[in-house]
Coordinates of C-alpha atoms and ligand atoms in Angstrom, one line a residue:
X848 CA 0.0 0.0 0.0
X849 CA 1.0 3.5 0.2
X850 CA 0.7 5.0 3.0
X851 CA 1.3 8.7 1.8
X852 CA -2.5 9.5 1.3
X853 CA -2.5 13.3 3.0
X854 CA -5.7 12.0 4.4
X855 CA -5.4 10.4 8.2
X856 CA -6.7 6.9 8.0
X857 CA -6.7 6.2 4.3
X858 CA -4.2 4.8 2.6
X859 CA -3.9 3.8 -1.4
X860 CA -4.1 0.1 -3.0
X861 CA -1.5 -0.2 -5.2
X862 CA -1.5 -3.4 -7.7
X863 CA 0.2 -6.5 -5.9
X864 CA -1.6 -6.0 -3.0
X865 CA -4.6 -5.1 -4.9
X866 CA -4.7 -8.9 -6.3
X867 CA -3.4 -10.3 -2.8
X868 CA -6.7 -8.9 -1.5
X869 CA -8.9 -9.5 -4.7
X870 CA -7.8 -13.3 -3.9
X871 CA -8.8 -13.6 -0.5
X872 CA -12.3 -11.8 -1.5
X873 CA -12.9 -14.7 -4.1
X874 CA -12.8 -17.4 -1.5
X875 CA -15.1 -15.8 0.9
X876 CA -17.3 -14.4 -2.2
X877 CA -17.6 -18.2 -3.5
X878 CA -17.9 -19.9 0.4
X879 CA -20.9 -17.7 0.9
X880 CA -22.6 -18.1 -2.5
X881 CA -21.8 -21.7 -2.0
X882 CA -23.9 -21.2 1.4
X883 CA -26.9 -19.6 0.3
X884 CA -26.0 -15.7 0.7
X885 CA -26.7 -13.7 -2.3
X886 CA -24.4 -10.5 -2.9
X887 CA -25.9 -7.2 -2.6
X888 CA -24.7 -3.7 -2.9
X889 CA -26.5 -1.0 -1.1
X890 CA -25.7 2.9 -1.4
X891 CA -22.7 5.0 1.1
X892 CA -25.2 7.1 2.5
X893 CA -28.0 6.7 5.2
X894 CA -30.6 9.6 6.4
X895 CA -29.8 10.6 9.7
X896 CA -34.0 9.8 10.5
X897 CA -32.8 5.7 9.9
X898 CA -29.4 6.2 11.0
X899 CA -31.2 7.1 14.5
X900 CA -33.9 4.2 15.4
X901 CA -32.1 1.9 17.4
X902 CA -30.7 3.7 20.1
X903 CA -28.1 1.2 21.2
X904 CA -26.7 1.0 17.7
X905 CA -26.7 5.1 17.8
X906 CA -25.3 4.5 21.4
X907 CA -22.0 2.7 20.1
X908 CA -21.5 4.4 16.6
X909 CA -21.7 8.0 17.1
X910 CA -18.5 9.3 18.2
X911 CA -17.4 7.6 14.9
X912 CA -20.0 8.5 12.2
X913 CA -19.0 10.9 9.7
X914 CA -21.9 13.4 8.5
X915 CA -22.3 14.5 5.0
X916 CA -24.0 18.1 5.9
X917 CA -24.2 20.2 2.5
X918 CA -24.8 19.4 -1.0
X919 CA -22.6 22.0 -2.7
X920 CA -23.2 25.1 -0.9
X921 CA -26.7 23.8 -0.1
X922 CA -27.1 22.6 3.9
X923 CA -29.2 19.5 3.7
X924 CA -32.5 19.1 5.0
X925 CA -31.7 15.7 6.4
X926 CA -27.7 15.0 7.4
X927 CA -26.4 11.6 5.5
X928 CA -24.0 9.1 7.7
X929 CA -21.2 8.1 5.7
X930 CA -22.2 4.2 6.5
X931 CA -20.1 2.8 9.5
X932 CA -21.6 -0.4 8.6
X933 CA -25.2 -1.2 7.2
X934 CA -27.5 -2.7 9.7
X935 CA -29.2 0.6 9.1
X936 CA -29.4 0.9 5.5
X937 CA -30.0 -2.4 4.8
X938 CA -32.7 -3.6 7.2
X939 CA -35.7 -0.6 6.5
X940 CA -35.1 -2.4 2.9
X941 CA -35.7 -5.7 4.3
X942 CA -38.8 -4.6 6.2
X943 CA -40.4 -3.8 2.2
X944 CA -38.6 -7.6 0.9
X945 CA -40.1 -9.6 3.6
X946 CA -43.6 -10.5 3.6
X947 CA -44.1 -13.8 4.8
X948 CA -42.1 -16.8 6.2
X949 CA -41.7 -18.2 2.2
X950 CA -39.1 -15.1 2.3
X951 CA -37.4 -16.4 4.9
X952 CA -34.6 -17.0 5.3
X953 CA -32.8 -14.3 4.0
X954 CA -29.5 -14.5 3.5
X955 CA -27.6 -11.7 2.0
X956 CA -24.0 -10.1 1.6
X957 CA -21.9 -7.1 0.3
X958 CA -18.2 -5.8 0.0
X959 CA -18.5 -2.2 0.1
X960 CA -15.9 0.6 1.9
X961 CA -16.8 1.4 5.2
X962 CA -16.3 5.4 6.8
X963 CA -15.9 5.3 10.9
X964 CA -13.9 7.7 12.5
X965 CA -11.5 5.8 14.6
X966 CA -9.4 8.1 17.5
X967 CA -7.5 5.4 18.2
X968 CA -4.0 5.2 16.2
X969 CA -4.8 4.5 12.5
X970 CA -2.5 2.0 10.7
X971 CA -2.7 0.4 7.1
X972 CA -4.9 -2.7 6.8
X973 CA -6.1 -2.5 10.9
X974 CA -7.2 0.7 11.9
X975 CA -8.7 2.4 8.9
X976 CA -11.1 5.4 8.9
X977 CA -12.2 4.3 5.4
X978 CA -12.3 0.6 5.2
X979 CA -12.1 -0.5 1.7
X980 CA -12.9 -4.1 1.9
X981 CA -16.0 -4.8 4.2
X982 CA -17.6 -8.1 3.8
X983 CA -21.0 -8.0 5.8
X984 CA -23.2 -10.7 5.5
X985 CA -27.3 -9.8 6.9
X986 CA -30.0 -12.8 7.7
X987 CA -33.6 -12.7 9.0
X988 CA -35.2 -15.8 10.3
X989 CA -38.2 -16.8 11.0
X990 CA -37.2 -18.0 14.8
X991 CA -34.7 -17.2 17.1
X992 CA -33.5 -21.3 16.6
X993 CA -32.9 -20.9 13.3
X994 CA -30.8 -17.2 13.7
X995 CA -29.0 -19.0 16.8
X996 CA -28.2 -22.4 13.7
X997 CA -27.1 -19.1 11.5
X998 CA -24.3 -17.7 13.8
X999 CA -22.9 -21.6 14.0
X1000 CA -23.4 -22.0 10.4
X1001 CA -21.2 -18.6 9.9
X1002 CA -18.6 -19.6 12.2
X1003 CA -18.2 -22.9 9.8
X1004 CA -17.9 -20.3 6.8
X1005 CA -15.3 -18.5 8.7
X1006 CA -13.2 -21.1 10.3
X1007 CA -13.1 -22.6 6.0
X1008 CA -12.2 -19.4 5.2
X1009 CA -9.0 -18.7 7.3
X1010 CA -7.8 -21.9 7.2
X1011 CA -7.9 -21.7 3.6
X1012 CA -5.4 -18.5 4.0
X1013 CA -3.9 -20.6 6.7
X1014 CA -4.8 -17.6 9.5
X1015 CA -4.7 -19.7 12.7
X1016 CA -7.8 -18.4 15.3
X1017 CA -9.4 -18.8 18.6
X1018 CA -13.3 -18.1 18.4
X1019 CA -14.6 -16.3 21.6
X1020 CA -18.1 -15.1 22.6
X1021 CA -17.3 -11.4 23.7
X1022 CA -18.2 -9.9 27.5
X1023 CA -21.1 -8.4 27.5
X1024 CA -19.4 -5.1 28.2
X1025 CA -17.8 -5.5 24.9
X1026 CA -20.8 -6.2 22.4
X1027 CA -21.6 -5.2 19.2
X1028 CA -24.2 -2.0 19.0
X1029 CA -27.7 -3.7 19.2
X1030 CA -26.3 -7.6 19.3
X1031 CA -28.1 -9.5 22.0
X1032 CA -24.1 -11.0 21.8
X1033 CA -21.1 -11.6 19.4
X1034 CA -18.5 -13.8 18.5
X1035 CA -15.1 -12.9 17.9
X1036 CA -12.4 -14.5 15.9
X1037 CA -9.1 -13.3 16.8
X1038 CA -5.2 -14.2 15.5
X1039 CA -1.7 -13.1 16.6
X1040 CA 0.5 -10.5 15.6
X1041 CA 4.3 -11.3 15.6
X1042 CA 4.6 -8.8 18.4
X1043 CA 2.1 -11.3 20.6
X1044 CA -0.7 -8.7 20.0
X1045 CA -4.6 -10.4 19.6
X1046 CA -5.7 -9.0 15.9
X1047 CA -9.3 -9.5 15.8
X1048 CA -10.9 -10.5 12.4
X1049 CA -14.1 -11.3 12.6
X1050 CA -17.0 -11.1 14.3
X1051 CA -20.7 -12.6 14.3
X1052 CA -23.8 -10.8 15.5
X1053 CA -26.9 -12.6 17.0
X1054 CA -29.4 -9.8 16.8
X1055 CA -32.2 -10.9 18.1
X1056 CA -35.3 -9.4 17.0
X1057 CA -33.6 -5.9 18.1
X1058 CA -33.6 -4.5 15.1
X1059 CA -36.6 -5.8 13.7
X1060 CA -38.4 -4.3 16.2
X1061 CA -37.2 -0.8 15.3
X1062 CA -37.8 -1.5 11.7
X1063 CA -40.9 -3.3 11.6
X1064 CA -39.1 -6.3 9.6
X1065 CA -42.2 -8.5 10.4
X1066 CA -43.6 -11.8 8.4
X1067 CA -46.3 -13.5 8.1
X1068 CA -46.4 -16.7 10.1
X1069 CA -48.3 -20.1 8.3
X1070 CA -50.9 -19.5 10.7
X1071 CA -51.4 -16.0 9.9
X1072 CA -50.1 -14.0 13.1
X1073 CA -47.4 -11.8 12.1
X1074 CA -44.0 -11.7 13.8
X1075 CA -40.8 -10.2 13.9
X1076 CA -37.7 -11.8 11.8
X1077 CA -34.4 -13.0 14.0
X1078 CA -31.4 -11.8 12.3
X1079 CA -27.4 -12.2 12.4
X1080 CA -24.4 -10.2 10.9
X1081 CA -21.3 -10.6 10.5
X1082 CA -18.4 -9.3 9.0
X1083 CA -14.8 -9.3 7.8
X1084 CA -12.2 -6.6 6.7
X1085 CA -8.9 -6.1 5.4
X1086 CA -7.4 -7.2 8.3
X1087 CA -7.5 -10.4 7.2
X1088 CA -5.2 -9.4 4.7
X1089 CA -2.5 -8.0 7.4
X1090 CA -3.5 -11.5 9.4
X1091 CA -2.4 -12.9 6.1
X1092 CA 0.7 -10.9 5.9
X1093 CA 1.6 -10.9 9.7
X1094 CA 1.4 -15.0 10.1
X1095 CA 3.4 -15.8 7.2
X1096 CA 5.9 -13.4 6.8
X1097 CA 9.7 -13.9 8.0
X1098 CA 12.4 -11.8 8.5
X1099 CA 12.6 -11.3 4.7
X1100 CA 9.4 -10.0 4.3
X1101 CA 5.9 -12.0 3.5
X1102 CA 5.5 -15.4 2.1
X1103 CA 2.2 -15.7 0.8
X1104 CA 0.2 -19.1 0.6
X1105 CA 0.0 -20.4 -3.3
X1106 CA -3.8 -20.2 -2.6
X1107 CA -3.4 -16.1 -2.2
X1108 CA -0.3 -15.2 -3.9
X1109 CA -0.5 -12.4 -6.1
X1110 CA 2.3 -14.2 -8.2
X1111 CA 2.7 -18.2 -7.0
X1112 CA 5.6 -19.1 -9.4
X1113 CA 8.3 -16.6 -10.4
X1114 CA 10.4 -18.4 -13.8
X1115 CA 14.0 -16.9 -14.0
X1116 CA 16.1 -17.6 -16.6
X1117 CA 20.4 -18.4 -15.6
X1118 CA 21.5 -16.7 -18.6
X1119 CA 25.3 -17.9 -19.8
X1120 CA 27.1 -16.2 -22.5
X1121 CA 24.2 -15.3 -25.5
X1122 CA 22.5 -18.6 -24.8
X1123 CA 19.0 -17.5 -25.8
X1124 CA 17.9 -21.2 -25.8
X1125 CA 17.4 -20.8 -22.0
X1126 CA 15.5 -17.4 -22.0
X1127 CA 13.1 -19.2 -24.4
X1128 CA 12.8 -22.5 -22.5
X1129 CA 12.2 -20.3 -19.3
X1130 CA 9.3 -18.3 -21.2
X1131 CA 7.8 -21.5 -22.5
X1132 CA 7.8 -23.2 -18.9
X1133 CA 5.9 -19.8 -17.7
X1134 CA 3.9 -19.8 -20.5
X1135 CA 2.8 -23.7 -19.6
X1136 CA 2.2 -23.2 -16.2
X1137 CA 0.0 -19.8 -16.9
X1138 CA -1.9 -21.7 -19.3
X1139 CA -3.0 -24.2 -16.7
X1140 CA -4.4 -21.2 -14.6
X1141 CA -1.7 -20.7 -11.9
X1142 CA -0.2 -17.3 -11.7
X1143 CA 2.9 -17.6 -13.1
X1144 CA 5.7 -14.7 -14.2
X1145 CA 8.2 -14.9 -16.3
X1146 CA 11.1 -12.3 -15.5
X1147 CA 13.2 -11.8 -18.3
X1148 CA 14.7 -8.2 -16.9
X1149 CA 18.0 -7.6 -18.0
X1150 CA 19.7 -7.5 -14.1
X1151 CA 21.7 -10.1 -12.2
X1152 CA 19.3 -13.4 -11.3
X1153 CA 20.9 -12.8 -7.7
X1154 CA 18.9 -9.6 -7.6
X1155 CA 15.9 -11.0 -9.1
X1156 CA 15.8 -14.0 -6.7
X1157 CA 16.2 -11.2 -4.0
X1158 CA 13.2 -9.0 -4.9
X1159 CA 10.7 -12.1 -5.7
X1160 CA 11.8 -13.5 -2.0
X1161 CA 11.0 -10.3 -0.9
X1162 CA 7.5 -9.9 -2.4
X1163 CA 6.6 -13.4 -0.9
X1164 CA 6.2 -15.4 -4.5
X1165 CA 6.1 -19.1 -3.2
X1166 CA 8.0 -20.9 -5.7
X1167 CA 10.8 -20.0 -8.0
X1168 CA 11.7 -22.3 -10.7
X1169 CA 15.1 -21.0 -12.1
X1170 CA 16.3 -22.8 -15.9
X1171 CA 20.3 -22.5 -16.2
X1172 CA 22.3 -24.4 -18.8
X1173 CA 22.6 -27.6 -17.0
X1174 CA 18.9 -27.8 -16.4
X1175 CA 18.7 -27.0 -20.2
X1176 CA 20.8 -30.0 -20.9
X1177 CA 19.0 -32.0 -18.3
X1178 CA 15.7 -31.1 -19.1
X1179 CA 14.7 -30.2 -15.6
X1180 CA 14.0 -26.7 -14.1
X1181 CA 15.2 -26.3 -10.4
X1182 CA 12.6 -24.9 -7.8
X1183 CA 13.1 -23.1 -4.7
X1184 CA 10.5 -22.8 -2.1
X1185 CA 9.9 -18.9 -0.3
X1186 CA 8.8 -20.6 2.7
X1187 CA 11.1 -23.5 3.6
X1188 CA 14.4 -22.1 1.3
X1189 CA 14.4 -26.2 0.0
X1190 CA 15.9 -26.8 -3.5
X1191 CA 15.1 -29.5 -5.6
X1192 CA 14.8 -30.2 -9.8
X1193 CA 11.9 -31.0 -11.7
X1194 CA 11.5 -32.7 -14.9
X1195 CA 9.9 -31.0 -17.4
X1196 CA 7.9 -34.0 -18.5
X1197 CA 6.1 -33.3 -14.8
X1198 CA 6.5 -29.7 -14.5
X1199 CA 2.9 -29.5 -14.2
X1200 CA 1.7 -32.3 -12.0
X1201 CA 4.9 -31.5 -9.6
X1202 CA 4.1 -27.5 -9.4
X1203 CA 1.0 -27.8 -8.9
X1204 CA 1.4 -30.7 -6.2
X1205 CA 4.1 -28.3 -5.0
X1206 CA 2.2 -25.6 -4.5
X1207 CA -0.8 -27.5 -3.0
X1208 CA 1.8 -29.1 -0.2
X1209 CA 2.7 -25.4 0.9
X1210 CA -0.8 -24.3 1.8
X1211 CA -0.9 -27.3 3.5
X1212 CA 2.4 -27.2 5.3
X1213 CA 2.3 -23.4 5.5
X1214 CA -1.3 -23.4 7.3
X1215 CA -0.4 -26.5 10.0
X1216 CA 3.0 -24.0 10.8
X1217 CA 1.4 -21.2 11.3
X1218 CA -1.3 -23.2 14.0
X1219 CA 1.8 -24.8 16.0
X1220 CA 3.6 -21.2 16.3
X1221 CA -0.1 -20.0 17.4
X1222 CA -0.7 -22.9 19.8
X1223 CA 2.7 -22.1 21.5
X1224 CA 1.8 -18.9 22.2
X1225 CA -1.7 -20.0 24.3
X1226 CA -0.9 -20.5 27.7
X1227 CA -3.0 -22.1 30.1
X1228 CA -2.7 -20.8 33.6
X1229 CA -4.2 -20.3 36.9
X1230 CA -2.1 -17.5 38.6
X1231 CA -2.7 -13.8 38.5
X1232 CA 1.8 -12.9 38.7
X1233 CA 2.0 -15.9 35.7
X1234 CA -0.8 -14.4 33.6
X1235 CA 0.3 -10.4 34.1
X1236 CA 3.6 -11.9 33.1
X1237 CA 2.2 -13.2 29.8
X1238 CA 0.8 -9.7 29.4
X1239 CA 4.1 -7.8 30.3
X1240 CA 6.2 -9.8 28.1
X1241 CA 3.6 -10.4 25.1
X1242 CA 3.8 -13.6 25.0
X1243 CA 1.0 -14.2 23.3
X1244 CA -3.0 -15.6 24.7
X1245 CA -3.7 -16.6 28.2
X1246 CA -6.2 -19.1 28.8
X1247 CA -7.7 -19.1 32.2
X1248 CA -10.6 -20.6 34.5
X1249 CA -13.5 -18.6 35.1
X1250 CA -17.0 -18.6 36.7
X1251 CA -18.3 -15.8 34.3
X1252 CA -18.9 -13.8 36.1
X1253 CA -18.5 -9.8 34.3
X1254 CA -17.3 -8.8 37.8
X1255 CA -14.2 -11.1 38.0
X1256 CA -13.4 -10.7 33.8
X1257 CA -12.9 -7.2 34.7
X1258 CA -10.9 -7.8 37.5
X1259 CA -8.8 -10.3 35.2
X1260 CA -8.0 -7.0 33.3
X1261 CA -7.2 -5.1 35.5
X1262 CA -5.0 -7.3 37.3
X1263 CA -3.3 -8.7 34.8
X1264 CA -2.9 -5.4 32.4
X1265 CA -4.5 -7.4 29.3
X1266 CA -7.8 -7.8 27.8
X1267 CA -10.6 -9.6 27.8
X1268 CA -11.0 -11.7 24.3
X1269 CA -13.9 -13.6 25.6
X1270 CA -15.9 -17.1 26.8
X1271 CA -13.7 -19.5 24.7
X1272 CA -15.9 -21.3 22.6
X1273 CA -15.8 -24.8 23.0
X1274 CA -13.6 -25.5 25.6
X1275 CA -14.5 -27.0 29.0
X1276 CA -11.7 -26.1 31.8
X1277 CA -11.6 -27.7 35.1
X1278 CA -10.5 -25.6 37.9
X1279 CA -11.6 -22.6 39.6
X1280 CA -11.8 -18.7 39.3
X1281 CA -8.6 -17.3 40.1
X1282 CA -10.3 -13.9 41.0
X1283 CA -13.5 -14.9 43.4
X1284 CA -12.5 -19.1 43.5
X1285 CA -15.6 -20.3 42.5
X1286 CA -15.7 -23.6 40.4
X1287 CA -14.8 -22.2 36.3
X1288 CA -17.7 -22.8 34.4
X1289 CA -16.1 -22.5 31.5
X1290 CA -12.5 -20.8 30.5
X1291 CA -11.8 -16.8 29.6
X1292 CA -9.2 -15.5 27.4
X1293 CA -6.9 -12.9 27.9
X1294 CA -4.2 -11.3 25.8
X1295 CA -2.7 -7.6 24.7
X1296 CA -5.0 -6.4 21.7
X1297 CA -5.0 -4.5 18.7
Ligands
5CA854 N1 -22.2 -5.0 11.2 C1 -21.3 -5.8 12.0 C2 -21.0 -7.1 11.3 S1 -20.9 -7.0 9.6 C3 -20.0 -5.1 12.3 O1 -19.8 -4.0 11.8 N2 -19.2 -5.7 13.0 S2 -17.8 -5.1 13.5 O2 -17.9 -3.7 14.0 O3 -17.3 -6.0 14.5 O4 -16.8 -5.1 12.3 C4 -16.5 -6.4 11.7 C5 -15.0 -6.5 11.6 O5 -14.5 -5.5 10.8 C6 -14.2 -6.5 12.9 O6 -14.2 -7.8 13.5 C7 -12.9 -6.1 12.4 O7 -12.1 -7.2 12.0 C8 -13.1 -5.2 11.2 N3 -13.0 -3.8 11.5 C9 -13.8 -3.0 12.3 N4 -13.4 -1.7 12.3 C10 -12.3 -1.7 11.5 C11 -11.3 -0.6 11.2 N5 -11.5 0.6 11.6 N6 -10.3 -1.0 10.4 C12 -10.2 -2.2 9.9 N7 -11.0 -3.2 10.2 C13 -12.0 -3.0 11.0
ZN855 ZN1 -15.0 -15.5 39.5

């Protein structure tokens, strides 16, 4: 990206990451259509009259709302909210779709830019004011059972999604002090920055019948009585483009997974004296490999291939397949993985089946690495000193027993300097609080955030 934009907050696409992110958007673009959601696209701007029905929602967005107030040197009769997200947009347009429970379920989705002004410190792909690549997904149900099966069915979606970009995850349910605007609750997914710092990168919204109250979103039940829809959000940014940056990357830069790389094979020619047989078997093996569909580049610059090998490592291409005058006479190219630095030669009778098989190992291999470094950094413990030591040092998640009680999560924070993530989902600890020593009821997680 660059990061010069004179405006706080923004920052500017620029190609290779463009397609990095264009990537990730096609696997969560075809999981959801695979799932039933249909994509939407609904306008920027919301009327300050819908903007303002559910108080809750107004509650926690409006220190960060910007206002469109004047239509050239017009003031405007009604102020427009630069859309924060869309529950607001969206759902008075639901309230005209939905008529009876044959509507139902809805499931829809867009990837629209996003305006909230953030006071906390900005930084590229994390804390944007304008956040260019918002995946929200909106459902109404017919009963809060099937809304409650949606929020499980969208933590499948996401837990397929980043282990497809090999993003390793714990899934929490926030505290309640720590919802979304108008959520009856949420889930959280959250990584790990290098620096031990919790990223989170997505969340899921059970919103009860909240809004629909507000917005009259009402059906028509089999039976004829008419009743409020249940509905869920939830929604992704571009920080699951840094998460796919952050857990890769090495001290040479990123290494992206084949599944996201802008460019997954680099082809450089060893040129030796005028041999132009090599520059054209190296073209030809690009060529091949493009044809098949990967995303292959042939660089036929006229620099040293020590400098080339140097910028491609740098720019995280995943494979480089390099064609010098023995592998001419041997009919082999010879590859070099980004993320393991292994060398080994290919035949070009295989070239395809091997690259490809290649490639496919290194998600693979690439994902199941990036879970064991996360796993290390998860510590299960039981005292206070241990867990503030966690914090101090940023070493990463602390799990811990707890009776969940609000009272004793804050305490957790306080006394321990970190955060609250949330009720781990899924996991049973024994034990007991370490704050008020009740018997845990479930287990709590703690770490330094983003
Ligand atoms: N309407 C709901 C679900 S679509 C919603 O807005 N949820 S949210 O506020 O939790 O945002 C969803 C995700 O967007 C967050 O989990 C976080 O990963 C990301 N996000 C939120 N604010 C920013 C921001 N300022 N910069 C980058 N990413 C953000
Ligand atoms: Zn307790």
């Amino acid at each position: 990206m660059d990061t010069r934009y004179p405006v706080k907050g923004l920052y500017v696409w620029l190609p290779y990451g463009l397609k990095l992110r264009n990537n990730v958007l096609m696997i969560i673009r075809e999981l959801l259509e695979k799932t039933g959601h249909r994509e939407v696209l609904f306008p920027l701007l919301i009327p300050e009259s819908l903007f303002k029905k559910e108080a809750e929602h107004i509650r926690g967005f409006e220190e960060q709302v910007y206002w469109v107030t004047h239509g050239g040197k017009d003031k405007l009769d009604i102020r427009l909210a630069l859309r924060p997200t869309s529950e607001t947009s969206i759902y008075p347009m639901f309230a005209l779709w939905i008529r009876s429970h044959a509507d139902l379920p809805l499931k829809v989705f867009q990837i629209v830019n996003i305006f909230r002004y953030e006071t906390k410190m900005t930084k590229p792909l994390i804390r944007l004011r304008e956040v260019t690549t918002f995946k929200e997904a909106h459902t109404a149900h017919t009963t809060s059972e099937d809304s409650e099966a949606q929020v499980k069915a969208a933590m499948e979606i996401y837990k397929k999604f980043f282990d497809e970009i090999g993003v390793p995850y714990v899934i929490t349910r926030r505290p309640s002090w720590d919802t979304f605007a108008g959520a009856v609750y949420s889930l959280a997914f959250d990584t790990l920055a290098p620096d031990g710092r919790t990223l989170q990168i997505g969340t899921i919204h059970n919103l009860g019948q909240n809004f629909a109250k507000v917005y009259e979103i009402k059906y028509e039940r089999e039976d004829g009585g008419h009743e409020h829809v249940y509905q869920t959000c939830y929604g992704i940014s571009e920080r699951v483009i840094a998460a796919v940056v952050m857990v890769h990357g090495d001290n040479l830069g990123p290494c992206f997974p084949p599944r996201v790389a802008p460019i997954q094979i680099v082809v450089i020619p060893i040129p030796f004296k005028e041999d132009k047989d090599i520059e054209e078997a190296a073209k030809k093996v690009a060529g091949e490999l493009e044809a098949a569909g990967l995303r292959s580049h042939f660089d036929g610059r006229d620099i040293r291939p020590g400098r080339k090998f140097y910028e491609w490592e740098r720019h995280g291409v995943p494979l480089r397949l390099e064609i010098g005058p023995r592998d001419l006479k041997q009919k082999q190219v010879t590859a070099v993985r980004r993320d393991t630095g292994k060398r080994f030669t290919i035949p070009l009778s295989e070239l395809l089946p091997v690259v490809k098989k290649t490639l496919e190992l290194m998600n693979v291999e690439m994902r199941e690495k990036a879970w064991r470094s996360f796993s290390r950094k998860i510590h299960d413990l039981r005292k206070i000193e241990e867990m503030k030591k966690v914090m101090d040092e940023r070493a990463g998640i602390v799990r811990s027993p707890w009776c969940g009680e609000e009272k004793c999560g804050r305490e957790l924070e306080e006394k321990t300097g970190g955060s609250v993530l949330g009720e781990e989902i899924g996991s049973r600890t024994k034990g007991m609080c370490p704050i008020c020593s009740k018997p845990a009821r479930t287990s709590i997680l703690i770490a330094k955030s983003y």
